[in-house]
Tab-separated table of N, CA, C and O in Angstrom:
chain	number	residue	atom	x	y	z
A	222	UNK	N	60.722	-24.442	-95.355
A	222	UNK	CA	62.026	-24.434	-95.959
A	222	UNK	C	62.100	-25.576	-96.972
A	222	UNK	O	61.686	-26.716	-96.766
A	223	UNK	N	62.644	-25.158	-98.024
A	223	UNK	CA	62.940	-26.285	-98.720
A	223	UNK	C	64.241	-26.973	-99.483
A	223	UNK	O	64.765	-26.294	-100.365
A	224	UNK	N	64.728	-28.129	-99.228
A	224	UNK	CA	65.988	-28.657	-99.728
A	224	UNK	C	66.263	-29.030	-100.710
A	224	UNK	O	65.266	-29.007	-101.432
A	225	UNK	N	67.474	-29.552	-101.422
A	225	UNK	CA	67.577	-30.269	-102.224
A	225	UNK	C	67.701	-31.771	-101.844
A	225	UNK	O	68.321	-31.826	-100.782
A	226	UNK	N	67.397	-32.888	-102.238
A	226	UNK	CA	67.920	-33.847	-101.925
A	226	UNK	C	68.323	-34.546	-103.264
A	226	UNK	O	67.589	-34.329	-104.229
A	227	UNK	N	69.530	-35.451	-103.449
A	227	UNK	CA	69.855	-35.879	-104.824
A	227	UNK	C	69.045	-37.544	-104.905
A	227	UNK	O	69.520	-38.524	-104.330
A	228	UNK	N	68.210	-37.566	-105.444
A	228	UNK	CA	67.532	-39.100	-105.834
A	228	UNK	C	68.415	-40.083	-106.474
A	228	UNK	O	68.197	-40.309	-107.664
A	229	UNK	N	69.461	-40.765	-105.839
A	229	UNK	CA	70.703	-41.991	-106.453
A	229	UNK	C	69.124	-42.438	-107.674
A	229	UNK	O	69.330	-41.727	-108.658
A	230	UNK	N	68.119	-43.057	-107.866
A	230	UNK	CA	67.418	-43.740	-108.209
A	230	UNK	C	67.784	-43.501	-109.633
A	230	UNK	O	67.923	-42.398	-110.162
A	231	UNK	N	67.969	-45.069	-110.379
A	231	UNK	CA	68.702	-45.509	-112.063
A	231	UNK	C	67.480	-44.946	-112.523
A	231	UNK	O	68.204	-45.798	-113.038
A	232	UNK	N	66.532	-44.492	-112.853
A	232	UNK	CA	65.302	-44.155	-113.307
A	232	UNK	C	65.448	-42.876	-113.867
A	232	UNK	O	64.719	-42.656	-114.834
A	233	UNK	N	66.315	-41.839	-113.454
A	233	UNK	CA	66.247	-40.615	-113.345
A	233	UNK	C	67.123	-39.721	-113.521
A	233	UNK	O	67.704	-38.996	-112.713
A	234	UNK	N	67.205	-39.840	-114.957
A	234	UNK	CA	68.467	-38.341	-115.303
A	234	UNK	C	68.001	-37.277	-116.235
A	234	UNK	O	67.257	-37.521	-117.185
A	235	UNK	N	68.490	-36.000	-115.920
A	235	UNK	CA	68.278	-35.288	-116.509
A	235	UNK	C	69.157	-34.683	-118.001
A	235	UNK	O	70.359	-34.755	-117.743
A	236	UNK	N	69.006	-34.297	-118.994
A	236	UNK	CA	69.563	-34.099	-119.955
A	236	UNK	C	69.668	-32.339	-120.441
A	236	UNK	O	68.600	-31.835	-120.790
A	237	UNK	N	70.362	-31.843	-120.450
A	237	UNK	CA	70.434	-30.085	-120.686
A	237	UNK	C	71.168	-30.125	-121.705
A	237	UNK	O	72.124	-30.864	-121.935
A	238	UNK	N	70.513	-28.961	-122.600
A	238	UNK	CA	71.261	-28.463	-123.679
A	238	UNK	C	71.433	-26.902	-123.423
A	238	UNK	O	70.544	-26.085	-123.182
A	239	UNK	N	72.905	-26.683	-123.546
A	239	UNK	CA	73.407	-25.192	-123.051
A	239	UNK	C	73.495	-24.466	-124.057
A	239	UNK	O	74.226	-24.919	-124.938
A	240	UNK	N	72.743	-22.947	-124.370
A	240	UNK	CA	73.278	-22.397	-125.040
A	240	UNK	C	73.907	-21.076	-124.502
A	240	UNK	O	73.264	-20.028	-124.442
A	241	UNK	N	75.088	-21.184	-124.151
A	241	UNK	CA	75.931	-20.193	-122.594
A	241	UNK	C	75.552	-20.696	-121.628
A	241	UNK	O	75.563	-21.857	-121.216
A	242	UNK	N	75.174	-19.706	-121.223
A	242	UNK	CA	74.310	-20.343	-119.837
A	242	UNK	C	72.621	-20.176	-119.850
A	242	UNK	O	71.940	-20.073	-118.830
A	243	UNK	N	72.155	-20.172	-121.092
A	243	UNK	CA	70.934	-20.842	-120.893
A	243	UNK	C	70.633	-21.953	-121.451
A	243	UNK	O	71.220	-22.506	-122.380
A	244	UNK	N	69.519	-22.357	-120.769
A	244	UNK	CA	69.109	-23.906	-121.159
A	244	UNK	C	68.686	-23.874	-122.385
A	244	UNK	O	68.488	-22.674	-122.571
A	245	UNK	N	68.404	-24.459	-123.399
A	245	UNK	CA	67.240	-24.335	-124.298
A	245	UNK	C	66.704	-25.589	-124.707
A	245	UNK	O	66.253	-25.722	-125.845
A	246	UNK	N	66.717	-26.896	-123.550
A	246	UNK	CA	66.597	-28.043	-124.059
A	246	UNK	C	66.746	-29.044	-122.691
A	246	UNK	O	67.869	-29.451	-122.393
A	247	UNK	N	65.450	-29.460	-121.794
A	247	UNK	CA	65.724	-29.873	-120.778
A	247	UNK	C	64.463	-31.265	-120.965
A	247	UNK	O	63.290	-31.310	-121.337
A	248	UNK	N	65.213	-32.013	-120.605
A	248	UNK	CA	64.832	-33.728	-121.146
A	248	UNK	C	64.787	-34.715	-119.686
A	248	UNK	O	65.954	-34.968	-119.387
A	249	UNK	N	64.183	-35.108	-119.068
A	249	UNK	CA	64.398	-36.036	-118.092
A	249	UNK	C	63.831	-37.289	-118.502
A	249	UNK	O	62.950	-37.276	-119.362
A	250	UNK	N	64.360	-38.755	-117.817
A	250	UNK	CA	63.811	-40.108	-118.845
A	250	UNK	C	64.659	-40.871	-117.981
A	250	UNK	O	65.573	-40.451	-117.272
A	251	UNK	N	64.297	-41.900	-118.106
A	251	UNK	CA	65.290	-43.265	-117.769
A	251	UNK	C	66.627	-43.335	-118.313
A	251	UNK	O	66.793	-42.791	-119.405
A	252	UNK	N	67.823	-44.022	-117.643
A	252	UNK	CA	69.041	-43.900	-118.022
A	252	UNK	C	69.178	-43.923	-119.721
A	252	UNK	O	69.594	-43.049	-120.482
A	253	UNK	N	68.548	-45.564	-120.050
A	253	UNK	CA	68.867	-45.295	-121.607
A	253	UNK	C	68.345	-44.939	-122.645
A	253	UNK	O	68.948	-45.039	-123.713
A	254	UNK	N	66.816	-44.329	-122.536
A	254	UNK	CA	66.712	-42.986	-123.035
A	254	UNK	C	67.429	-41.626	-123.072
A	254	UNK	O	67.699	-40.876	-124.010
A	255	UNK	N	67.685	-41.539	-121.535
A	255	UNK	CA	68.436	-40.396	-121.716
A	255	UNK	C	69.561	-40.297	-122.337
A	255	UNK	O	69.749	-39.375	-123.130
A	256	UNK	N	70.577	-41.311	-122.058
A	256	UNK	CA	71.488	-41.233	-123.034
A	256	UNK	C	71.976	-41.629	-124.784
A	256	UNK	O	72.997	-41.599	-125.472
A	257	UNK	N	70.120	-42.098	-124.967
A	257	UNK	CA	70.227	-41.785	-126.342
A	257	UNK	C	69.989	-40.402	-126.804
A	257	UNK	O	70.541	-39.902	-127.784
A	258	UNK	N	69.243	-39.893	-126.137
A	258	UNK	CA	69.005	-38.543	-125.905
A	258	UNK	C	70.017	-37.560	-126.255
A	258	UNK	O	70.024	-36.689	-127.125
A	259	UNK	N	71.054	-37.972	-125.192
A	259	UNK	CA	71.837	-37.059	-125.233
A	259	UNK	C	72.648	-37.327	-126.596
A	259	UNK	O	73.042	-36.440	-127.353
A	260	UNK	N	72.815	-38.621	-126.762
A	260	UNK	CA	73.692	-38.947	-128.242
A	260	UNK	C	73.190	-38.001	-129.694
A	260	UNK	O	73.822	-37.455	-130.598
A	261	UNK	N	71.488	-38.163	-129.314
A	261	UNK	CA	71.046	-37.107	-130.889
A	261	UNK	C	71.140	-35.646	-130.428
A	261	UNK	O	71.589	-34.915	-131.311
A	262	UNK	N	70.917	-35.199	-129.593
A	262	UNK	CA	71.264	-33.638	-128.988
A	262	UNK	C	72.951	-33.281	-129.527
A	262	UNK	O	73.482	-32.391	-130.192
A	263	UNK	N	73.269	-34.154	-129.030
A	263	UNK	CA	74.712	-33.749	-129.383
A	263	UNK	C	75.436	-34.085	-131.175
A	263	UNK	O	76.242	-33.321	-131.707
A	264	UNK	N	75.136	-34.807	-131.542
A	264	UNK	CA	74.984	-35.047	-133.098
A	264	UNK	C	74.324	-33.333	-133.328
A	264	UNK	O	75.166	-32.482	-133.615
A	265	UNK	N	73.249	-33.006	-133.232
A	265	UNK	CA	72.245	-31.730	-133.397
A	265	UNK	C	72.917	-30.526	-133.397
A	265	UNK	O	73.155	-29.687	-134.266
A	266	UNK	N	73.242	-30.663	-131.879
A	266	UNK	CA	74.307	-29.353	-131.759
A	266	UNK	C	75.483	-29.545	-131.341
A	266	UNK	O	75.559	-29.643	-130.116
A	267	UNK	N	76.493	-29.643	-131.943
A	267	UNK	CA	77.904	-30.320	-131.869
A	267	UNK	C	78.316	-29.270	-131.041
A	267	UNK	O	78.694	-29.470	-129.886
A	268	UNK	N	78.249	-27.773	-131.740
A	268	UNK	CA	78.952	-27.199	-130.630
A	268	UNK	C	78.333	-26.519	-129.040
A	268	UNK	O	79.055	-25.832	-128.317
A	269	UNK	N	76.860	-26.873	-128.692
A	269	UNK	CA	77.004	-26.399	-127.949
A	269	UNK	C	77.170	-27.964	-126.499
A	269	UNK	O	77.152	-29.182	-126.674
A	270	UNK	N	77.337	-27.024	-125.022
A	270	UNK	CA	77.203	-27.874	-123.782
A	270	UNK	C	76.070	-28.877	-123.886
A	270	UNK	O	75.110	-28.556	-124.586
A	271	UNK	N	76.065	-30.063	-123.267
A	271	UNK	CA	75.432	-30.808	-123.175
A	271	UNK	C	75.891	-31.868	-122.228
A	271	UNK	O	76.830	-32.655	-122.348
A	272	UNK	N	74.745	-31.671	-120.946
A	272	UNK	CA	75.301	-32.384	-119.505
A	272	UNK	C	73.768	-33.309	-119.649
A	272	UNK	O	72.685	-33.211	-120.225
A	273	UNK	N	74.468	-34.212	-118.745
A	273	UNK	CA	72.939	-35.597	-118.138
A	273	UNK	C	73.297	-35.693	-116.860
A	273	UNK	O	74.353	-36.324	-116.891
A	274	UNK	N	72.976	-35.376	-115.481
A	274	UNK	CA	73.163	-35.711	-114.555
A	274	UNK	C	71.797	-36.556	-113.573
A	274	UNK	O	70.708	-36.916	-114.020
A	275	UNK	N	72.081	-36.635	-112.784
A	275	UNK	CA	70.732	-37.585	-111.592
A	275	UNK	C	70.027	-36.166	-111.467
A	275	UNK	O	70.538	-35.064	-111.667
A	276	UNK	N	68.401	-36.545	-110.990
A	276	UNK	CA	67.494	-35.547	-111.194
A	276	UNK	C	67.559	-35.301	-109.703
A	276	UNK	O	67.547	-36.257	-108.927
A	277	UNK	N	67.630	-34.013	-109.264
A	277	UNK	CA	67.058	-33.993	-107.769
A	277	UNK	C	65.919	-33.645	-107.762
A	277	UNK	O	65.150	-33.354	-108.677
A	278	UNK	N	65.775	-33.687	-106.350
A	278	UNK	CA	64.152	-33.332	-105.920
A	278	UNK	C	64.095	-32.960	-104.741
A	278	UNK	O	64.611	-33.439	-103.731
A	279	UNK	N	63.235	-31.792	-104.941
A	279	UNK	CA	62.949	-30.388	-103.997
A	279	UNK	C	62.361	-31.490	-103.496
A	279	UNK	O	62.086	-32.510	-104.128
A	280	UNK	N	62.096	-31.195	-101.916
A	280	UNK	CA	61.609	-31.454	-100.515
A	280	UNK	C	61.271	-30.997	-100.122
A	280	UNK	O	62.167	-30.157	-100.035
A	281	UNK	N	60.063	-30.397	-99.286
A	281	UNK	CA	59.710	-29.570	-98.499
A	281	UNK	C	59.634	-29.982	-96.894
A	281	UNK	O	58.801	-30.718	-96.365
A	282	UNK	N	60.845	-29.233	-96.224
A	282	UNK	CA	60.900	-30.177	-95.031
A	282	UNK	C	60.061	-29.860	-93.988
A	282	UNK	O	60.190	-30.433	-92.906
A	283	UNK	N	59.046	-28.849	-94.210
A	283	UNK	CA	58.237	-28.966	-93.029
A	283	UNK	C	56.911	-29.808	-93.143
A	283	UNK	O	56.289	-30.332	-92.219
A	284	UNK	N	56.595	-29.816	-94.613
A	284	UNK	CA	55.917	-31.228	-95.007
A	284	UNK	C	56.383	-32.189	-94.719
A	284	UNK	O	55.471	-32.978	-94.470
A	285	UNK	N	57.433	-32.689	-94.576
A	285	UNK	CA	58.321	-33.881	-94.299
A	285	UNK	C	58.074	-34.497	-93.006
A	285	UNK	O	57.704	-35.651	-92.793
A	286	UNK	N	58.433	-33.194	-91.826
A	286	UNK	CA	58.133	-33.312	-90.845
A	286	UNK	C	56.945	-33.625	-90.275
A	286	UNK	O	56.905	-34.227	-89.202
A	287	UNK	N	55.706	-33.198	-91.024
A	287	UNK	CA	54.476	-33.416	-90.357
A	287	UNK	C	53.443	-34.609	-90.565
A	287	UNK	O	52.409	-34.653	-89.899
């Protein structure tokens, strides 16, 4: 089985560029990369979505366990 778990760790955000609901632009980097990142993405494409959130990371919990 496998989980999500959310990594708090400052190291690690992810950056998406939406066009609807697809991605067409997925960036992960250290906080202030990423949010320069996101500053020229969004300059780029003014109108579309553009989120940065913490990166998770799949787990595999029976690896975990053993």
């Amino acid at each position: 089985m496998t989980a999500l778990v959310d990594d708090q760790s400052p190291t690690d955000r992810r950056v998406r560029v939406w066009f609807g609901e697809h991605v067409i632009a997925d960036y992960t980097a250290e906080p202030t990369t990423a949010i320069q990142y996101q500053a020229a993405m969004t300059r780029r494409f003014a109108s579309l979505r553009i989120t940065i959130e913490p990166v998770t990371v799949a787990v595999d919990e029976d690896a975990a366990n053993s």
